[in-house]
Amino acid sequence: PLTLEEVQMLVELFYLPYHHGALAQELLEHFRWLRANSLSVGVPATAPDACGGSRWRGRARSFQLLCARTCRLHSRFVRTASRALLYDLHPYLWDIRNMLLAASAFVLWLGCQSITAPMLLGRDAEPWARRGGLFGELQALLPVGNSCDLFYHPPPLFPSSQLYLLRPLLPLDKGAGCCLGHGGGGGGCSEASQGLQTQLSRAPSLPGRLLGSFLSLSPEYTFVLEDEDGPCGYAAGALHAEGFLQQRDSSWLPALRHKYPPELGTGGPALGQEAVLFFHTEPLAVPQPVLRRFPSLVQLGTAPRVLDVGASRSLALCLLSALRANGSRGVFCQVSDADRQQLSFYSKLG
């Protein structure tokens, strides 16, 4: 059964509509402070205000621990609560779990980026655009908090106790191939990206082909979703899509084509032929009106075992928040009309 401490956490998360319990209040205070003081940290870590940076990172660690405790509470509640109580309370706890996955990853991302201007939050939303309670206040603190369509999804019919971890591609990543579950040595953001790229170049699988350009040219907007079995999802983006696509077509693709000449796939397995042909197919040009209206490019995906749309939604939230924090006005994604899996994935996200 749930411990007394876990029951107390549950009560404090949903104390009163306009009065938060101690745990919820602590979460909000940490998140507000971390967002307001994010200019004191960044890459490189030798910021002028070293003392301020240390304080920021200390509070970030406290926030991460609170988020992790809440995610564990959700998992324990699904496993131990009676069915009647579970179906009454699960939608609310599920929402908070998803929001804290995104907020936690966003705070981690802030800690390894150089944000040179205050975060753009847009105009104040109408009161009806946000839900009440802790969920609504956390929503308001994310840079995409006014995009209310991102925050409303029905809970799953069959609650899952699966624990998830959502984080950016970090300088301290132990495994260079974290996105696809390969092992490897540690290193910085660029080293991790190069390690991932090396793994992909040895076996250009579908995730490798799709992610390779982002890992090489825009690693700072790459997020990883993990469950108890390892990496199970990714979100990748490019802040300035026009420059990203030009660089991809002028340098990244030619290098891959040189490494994988067309004759390499001849006579090999179908997957190998498809992988080689992928690099030698000329990508479709993105119309200028699209690039003007939606200047950033995004791409998301999860493993088939991820059935909880809440985890996928959290991936989208943290990536879009990171892009918005650096000034993006809108995003687009490229999906083949024959790719039923990706079309279904984005449709479920809304």
Short mmCIF file of C-alpha atoms in Angstrom, two decimals:
data_model
loop_
_atom_site.label_atom_id
_atom_site.label_comp_id
_atom_site.label_asym_id
_atom_site.label_seq_id
_atom_site.Cartn_x
_atom_site.Cartn_y
_atom_site.Cartn_z
CA PRO A 1 0.00 0.00 0.00
CA LEU A 2 0.94 3.67 -0.26
CA THR A 3 2.98 4.98 2.67
CA LEU A 4 1.74 7.80 4.87
CA GLU A 5 4.30 10.11 3.28
CA GLU A 6 2.98 9.28 -0.22
CA VAL A 7 -0.61 9.92 0.83
CA GLN A 8 0.50 13.27 2.25
CA MET A 9 2.21 14.11 -1.06
CA LEU A 10 -1.01 13.28 -2.92
CA VAL A 11 -3.03 15.56 -0.66
CA GLU A 12 -0.52 18.41 -0.96
CA LEU A 13 -0.57 18.24 -4.76
CA PHE A 14 -4.37 18.69 -4.78
CA TYR A 15 -4.96 20.60 -1.56
CA LEU A 16 -7.57 23.25 -2.46
CA PRO A 17 -8.37 24.95 -5.81
CA TYR A 18 -6.70 28.23 -4.80
CA HIS A 19 -4.50 27.07 -1.94
CA HIS A 20 -1.58 24.70 -2.51
CA GLY A 21 -0.08 22.22 -0.11
CA ALA A 22 3.59 22.41 0.92
CA LEU A 23 4.89 20.13 -1.87
CA ALA A 24 3.02 21.96 -4.63
CA GLN A 25 4.08 25.33 -3.26
CA GLU A 26 7.73 24.24 -3.18
CA LEU A 27 7.53 23.01 -6.79
CA LEU A 28 6.08 26.33 -7.96
CA GLU A 29 8.56 28.45 -6.00
CA HIS A 30 11.54 26.53 -7.39
CA PHE A 31 10.25 26.66 -10.97
CA ARG A 32 9.46 30.40 -10.83
CA TRP A 33 12.87 31.21 -9.38
CA LEU A 34 14.78 28.96 -11.82
CA ARG A 35 13.02 30.47 -14.83
CA ALA A 36 13.49 34.05 -13.62
CA ASN A 37 17.21 33.53 -12.86
CA SER A 38 18.21 31.34 -15.80
CA LEU A 39 20.48 34.07 -17.20
CA SER A 40 22.97 33.34 -14.40
CA VAL A 41 23.84 29.95 -15.91
CA GLY A 42 24.71 28.66 -19.34
CA VAL A 43 27.41 27.32 -21.62
CA PRO A 44 30.26 27.80 -20.97
CA ALA A 45 29.85 27.14 -17.26
CA THR A 46 32.40 29.84 -16.32
CA ALA A 47 29.74 32.54 -16.07
CA PRO A 48 30.74 35.92 -14.53
CA ASP A 49 28.39 35.25 -11.62
CA ALA A 50 29.85 31.91 -10.53
CA CYS A 51 28.17 32.10 -7.12
CA GLY A 52 24.77 32.77 -8.75
CA GLY A 53 25.32 29.84 -11.10
CA SER A 54 26.06 27.48 -8.20
CA ARG A 55 22.93 28.60 -6.39
CA TRP A 56 20.86 28.10 -9.54
CA ARG A 57 22.18 24.58 -10.05
CA GLY A 58 21.53 23.71 -6.40
CA ARG A 59 17.88 24.77 -6.68
CA ALA A 60 17.62 22.96 -10.03
CA ARG A 61 18.72 19.73 -8.32
CA SER A 62 16.09 20.25 -5.60
CA PHE A 63 13.43 20.78 -8.27
CA GLN A 64 14.53 17.63 -10.12
CA LEU A 65 14.24 15.57 -6.94
CA LEU A 66 10.72 16.87 -6.26
CA CYS A 67 9.68 16.07 -9.83
CA ALA A 68 11.15 12.56 -9.55
CA ARG A 69 9.30 11.95 -6.26
CA THR A 70 6.02 12.97 -7.89
CA CYS A 71 6.63 10.69 -10.89
CA ARG A 72 7.35 7.80 -8.51
CA LEU A 73 4.14 8.64 -6.63
CA HIS A 74 2.17 8.29 -9.88
CA SER A 75 3.76 4.92 -10.60
CA ARG A 76 3.13 3.65 -7.04
CA PHE A 77 -0.45 4.94 -7.04
CA VAL A 78 -1.27 3.04 -10.25
CA ARG A 79 0.15 -0.17 -8.79
CA THR A 80 -1.40 0.00 -5.33
CA ALA A 81 -4.63 2.04 -5.31
CA SER A 82 -8.00 0.31 -5.43
CA ARG A 83 -9.59 0.38 -8.89
CA ALA A 84 -12.36 2.78 -7.86
CA LEU A 85 -9.93 5.26 -6.30
CA LEU A 86 -7.48 4.86 -9.19
CA TYR A 87 -10.01 5.78 -11.87
CA ASP A 88 -11.28 8.72 -9.81
CA LEU A 89 -7.91 10.32 -9.13
CA HIS A 90 -5.62 9.03 -11.89
CA PRO A 91 -6.49 11.70 -14.53
CA TYR A 92 -5.31 14.47 -12.20
CA LEU A 93 -2.11 12.74 -11.09
CA TRP A 94 -1.38 11.71 -14.70
CA ASP A 95 -1.65 15.34 -15.82
CA ILE A 96 0.72 16.53 -13.10
CA ARG A 97 3.18 13.72 -13.90
CA ASN A 98 3.27 14.73 -17.58
CA MET A 99 3.65 18.41 -16.78
CA LEU A 100 6.52 17.77 -14.38
CA LEU A 101 8.30 15.55 -16.93
CA ALA A 102 8.30 18.50 -19.34
CA ALA A 103 9.16 21.12 -16.69
CA SER A 104 12.01 19.02 -15.31
CA ALA A 105 13.55 18.51 -18.77
CA PHE A 106 13.13 22.21 -19.54
CA VAL A 107 14.99 23.19 -16.36
CA LEU A 108 17.79 20.75 -17.22
CA TRP A 109 17.97 22.28 -20.70
CA LEU A 110 18.18 25.80 -19.25
CA GLY A 111 21.19 24.66 -17.23
CA CYS A 112 23.28 23.83 -20.30
CA GLN A 113 22.24 26.61 -22.69
CA SER A 114 23.14 30.26 -23.11
CA ILE A 115 19.88 32.19 -23.17
CA THR A 116 20.93 35.73 -24.07
CA ALA A 117 17.51 37.37 -23.76
CA PRO A 118 14.53 37.04 -21.43
CA MET A 119 12.26 34.15 -22.35
CA LEU A 120 9.38 35.01 -24.65
CA LEU A 121 6.06 34.09 -23.13
CA GLY A 122 3.67 35.84 -25.51
CA ARG A 123 0.55 37.70 -24.50
CA ASP A 124 -1.47 36.81 -21.43
CA ALA A 125 -3.95 34.07 -22.20
CA GLU A 126 -7.66 34.36 -21.47
CA PRO A 127 -8.54 32.87 -18.05
CA TRP A 128 -10.45 29.98 -19.67
CA ALA A 129 -7.31 28.88 -21.57
CA ARG A 130 -5.73 27.41 -18.44
CA ARG A 131 -6.92 24.85 -15.96
CA GLY A 132 -6.95 25.68 -12.26
CA GLY A 133 -4.75 24.32 -9.51
CA LEU A 134 -1.10 23.31 -9.72
CA PHE A 135 -1.42 22.11 -13.33
CA GLY A 136 -2.58 25.53 -14.55
CA GLU A 137 0.13 27.41 -12.67
CA LEU A 138 2.87 25.14 -14.04
CA GLN A 139 1.40 25.53 -17.53
CA ALA A 140 1.60 29.32 -17.23
CA LEU A 141 5.31 29.09 -16.39
CA LEU A 142 6.27 27.20 -19.56
CA PRO A 143 7.12 29.38 -22.58
CA VAL A 144 4.34 27.66 -24.57
CA GLY A 145 1.80 27.98 -21.76
CA ASN A 146 -0.69 29.94 -23.89
CA SER A 147 -0.93 27.18 -26.52
CA CYS A 148 -3.81 25.52 -24.69
CA ASP A 149 -4.31 22.76 -27.32
CA LEU A 150 -0.99 21.23 -26.22
CA PHE A 151 -2.23 20.66 -22.68
CA TYR A 152 -5.57 18.93 -23.08
CA HIS A 153 -5.58 15.20 -23.72
CA PRO A 154 -7.81 12.49 -22.26
CA PRO A 155 -6.03 10.11 -19.87
CA PRO A 156 -5.34 6.54 -21.04
CA LEU A 157 -8.12 3.99 -20.59
CA PHE A 158 -5.63 1.61 -18.95
CA PRO A 159 -3.31 3.47 -16.52
CA SER A 160 0.33 2.43 -16.71
CA SER A 161 2.79 2.42 -13.82
CA GLN A 162 5.76 2.81 -16.19
CA LEU A 163 8.36 5.30 -14.93
CA TYR A 164 9.77 7.75 -17.49
CA LEU A 165 12.73 10.09 -17.51
CA LEU A 166 12.81 13.00 -19.93
CA ARG A 167 15.98 15.04 -20.42
CA PRO A 168 18.02 16.92 -22.99
CA LEU A 169 21.18 15.55 -24.58
CA LEU A 170 23.44 16.52 -21.68
CA PRO A 171 27.17 17.25 -21.41
CA LEU A 172 27.44 14.53 -18.74
CA ASP A 173 25.77 11.79 -20.78
CA LYS A 174 27.52 8.52 -19.92
CA GLY A 175 26.46 6.74 -23.10
CA ALA A 176 27.29 8.47 -26.35
CA GLY A 177 24.52 6.54 -28.09
CA CYS A 178 21.81 7.39 -25.58
CA CYS A 179 19.13 8.17 -28.15
CA LEU A 180 19.21 4.67 -29.60
CA GLY A 181 20.34 2.74 -26.53
CA HIS A 182 23.96 2.07 -27.56
CA GLY A 183 26.70 2.06 -24.95
CA GLY A 184 29.74 4.27 -25.07
CA GLY A 185 32.05 6.63 -23.24
CA GLY A 186 31.15 9.96 -21.69
CA GLY A 187 31.85 13.39 -23.07
CA GLY A 188 30.48 16.86 -23.76
CA CYS A 189 27.44 17.76 -25.86
CA SER A 190 29.47 17.80 -29.05
CA GLU A 191 31.29 14.57 -28.16
CA ALA A 192 28.00 12.85 -27.35
CA SER A 193 26.59 13.98 -30.69
CA GLN A 194 29.69 12.76 -32.53
CA GLY A 195 29.47 9.42 -30.71
CA LEU A 196 25.84 9.07 -31.67
CA GLN A 197 26.67 9.97 -35.24
CA THR A 198 29.43 7.34 -35.31
CA GLN A 199 26.99 4.70 -34.11
CA LEU A 200 24.51 5.75 -36.77
CA SER A 201 27.10 5.71 -39.52
CA ARG A 202 27.92 2.08 -38.78
CA ALA A 203 24.31 1.00 -39.10
CA PRO A 204 22.15 3.73 -40.66
CA SER A 205 18.84 2.56 -39.23
CA LEU A 206 15.65 4.54 -39.67
CA PRO A 207 16.10 6.57 -36.44
CA GLY A 208 19.71 7.19 -37.47
CA ARG A 209 18.74 8.51 -40.87
CA LEU A 210 16.06 10.76 -39.43
CA LEU A 211 18.06 12.04 -36.45
CA GLY A 212 21.56 12.25 -37.92
CA SER A 213 21.31 15.80 -39.27
CA PHE A 214 19.86 17.12 -35.99
CA LEU A 215 22.58 15.45 -33.92
CA SER A 216 25.28 16.94 -36.15
CA LEU A 217 23.85 20.41 -36.75
CA SER A 218 21.44 21.13 -33.87
CA PRO A 219 22.30 18.94 -30.84
CA GLU A 220 21.26 21.64 -28.36
CA TYR A 221 17.59 21.00 -29.20
CA THR A 222 17.64 17.21 -28.78
CA PHE A 223 15.65 15.56 -25.98
CA VAL A 224 15.64 11.92 -24.92
CA LEU A 225 12.80 9.92 -23.35
CA GLU A 226 13.79 6.88 -21.28
CA ASP A 227 11.81 4.19 -19.53
CA GLU A 228 13.00 1.30 -17.35
CA ASP A 229 14.25 -0.55 -20.44
CA GLY A 230 16.31 2.36 -21.78
CA PRO A 231 15.83 5.07 -24.43
CA CYS A 232 12.38 4.92 -25.99
CA GLY A 233 11.77 8.27 -27.65
CA TYR A 234 13.31 11.48 -28.93
CA ALA A 235 12.43 15.04 -29.85
CA ALA A 236 14.76 17.08 -32.05
CA GLY A 237 14.51 20.59 -33.41
CA ALA A 238 16.29 23.33 -35.33
CA LEU A 239 15.66 26.93 -34.23
CA HIS A 240 16.39 28.46 -37.65
CA ALA A 241 15.11 25.87 -40.09
CA GLU A 242 16.16 27.70 -43.26
CA GLY A 243 19.84 27.81 -42.29
CA PHE A 244 19.65 24.27 -40.90
CA LEU A 245 18.24 22.87 -44.15
CA GLN A 246 20.81 24.73 -46.24
CA GLN A 247 23.64 23.36 -44.11
CA ARG A 248 22.16 19.86 -44.25
CA ASP A 249 21.95 19.94 -48.05
CA SER A 250 25.33 21.62 -48.65
CA SER A 251 27.56 19.76 -46.17
CA TRP A 252 25.91 16.99 -44.15
CA LEU A 253 24.23 15.11 -47.02
CA PRO A 254 27.25 15.28 -49.40
CA ALA A 255 29.47 13.83 -46.66
CA LEU A 256 27.03 10.94 -46.10
CA ARG A 257 26.71 10.33 -49.84
CA HIS A 258 30.47 10.12 -50.14
CA LYS A 259 30.58 7.63 -47.25
CA TYR A 260 27.71 5.55 -48.64
CA PRO A 261 27.99 5.47 -52.47
CA PRO A 262 24.91 4.14 -54.33
CA GLU A 263 26.62 0.88 -55.28
CA LEU A 264 27.15 0.04 -51.60
CA GLY A 265 23.54 -1.10 -51.21
CA THR A 266 23.50 -3.22 -54.37
CA GLY A 267 22.98 -6.90 -53.68
CA GLY A 268 22.65 -6.33 -49.94
CA PRO A 269 19.61 -6.78 -47.70
CA ALA A 270 16.57 -4.65 -48.43
CA LEU A 271 17.10 -2.54 -45.30
CA GLY A 272 20.66 -1.73 -46.39
CA GLN A 273 19.54 -0.73 -49.87
CA GLU A 274 16.80 1.47 -48.44
CA ALA A 275 19.25 3.15 -46.06
CA VAL A 276 21.73 3.98 -48.84
CA LEU A 277 18.98 5.22 -51.18
CA PHE A 278 17.69 7.47 -48.39
CA PHE A 279 20.89 9.53 -48.45
CA HIS A 280 20.88 9.77 -52.26
CA THR A 281 17.28 10.92 -52.55
CA GLU A 282 17.03 14.66 -53.04
CA PRO A 283 15.02 16.12 -50.14
CA LEU A 284 11.94 18.13 -50.99
CA ALA A 285 12.36 21.89 -50.77
CA VAL A 286 10.34 23.69 -48.09
CA PRO A 287 8.31 26.59 -49.56
CA GLN A 288 9.42 30.05 -48.42
CA PRO A 289 5.96 31.01 -47.08
CA VAL A 290 6.17 28.04 -44.70
CA LEU A 291 9.65 29.03 -43.51
CA ARG A 292 8.54 32.64 -42.96
CA ARG A 293 5.50 31.70 -40.91
CA PHE A 294 7.01 28.67 -39.12
CA PRO A 295 10.76 29.36 -38.80
CA SER A 296 11.65 26.25 -36.72
CA LEU A 297 11.74 22.57 -37.66
CA VAL A 298 10.79 19.77 -35.25
CA GLN A 299 10.80 15.99 -35.32
CA LEU A 300 9.54 13.57 -32.67
CA GLY A 301 9.22 9.82 -32.34
CA THR A 302 8.76 7.08 -29.77
CA ALA A 303 9.30 3.32 -29.70
CA PRO A 304 6.22 1.13 -30.27
CA ARG A 305 6.27 0.12 -26.59
CA VAL A 306 5.43 3.70 -25.50
CA LEU A 307 1.63 3.51 -25.36
CA ASP A 308 1.17 6.44 -22.95
CA VAL A 309 0.47 9.54 -25.06
CA GLY A 310 1.25 11.65 -21.98
CA ALA A 311 4.97 10.87 -22.28
CA SER A 312 4.90 11.82 -25.98
CA ARG A 313 3.09 15.04 -25.13
CA SER A 314 5.76 15.89 -22.55
CA LEU A 315 8.43 15.39 -25.25
CA ALA A 316 6.63 17.90 -27.47
CA LEU A 317 6.15 20.38 -24.62
CA CYS A 318 9.81 20.51 -23.59
CA LEU A 319 11.08 20.81 -27.18
CA LEU A 320 8.59 23.55 -28.08
CA SER A 321 9.35 25.37 -24.81
CA ALA A 322 13.08 25.34 -25.59
CA LEU A 323 12.50 26.72 -29.09
CA ARG A 324 10.07 29.34 -27.84
CA ALA A 325 12.47 30.43 -25.09
CA ASN A 326 15.00 31.33 -27.79
CA GLY A 327 12.51 33.30 -29.86
CA SER A 328 10.80 30.85 -32.21
CA ARG A 329 7.39 32.04 -33.47
CA GLY A 330 6.21 28.68 -34.87
CA VAL A 331 7.29 25.21 -35.94
CA PHE A 332 6.64 22.71 -38.71
CA CYS A 333 7.52 19.07 -39.25
CA GLN A 334 8.09 17.05 -42.43
CA VAL A 335 6.22 13.76 -42.73
CA SER A 336 5.83 11.52 -45.75
CA ASP A 337 2.17 10.93 -46.64
CA ALA A 338 3.05 7.22 -46.81
CA ASP A 339 4.47 7.09 -43.28
CA ARG A 340 1.42 5.88 -41.41
CA GLN A 341 3.31 5.44 -38.14
CA GLN A 342 4.47 9.06 -37.98
CA LEU A 343 1.11 10.40 -39.16
CA SER A 344 -0.61 8.42 -36.42
CA PHE A 345 1.92 9.62 -33.84
CA TYR A 346 1.41 13.33 -34.61
CA SER A 347 -2.37 12.88 -34.87
CA LYS A 348 -2.48 11.40 -31.35
CA LEU A 349 -0.56 14.43 -30.09
CA GLY A 350 -3.29 16.63 -31.58
#
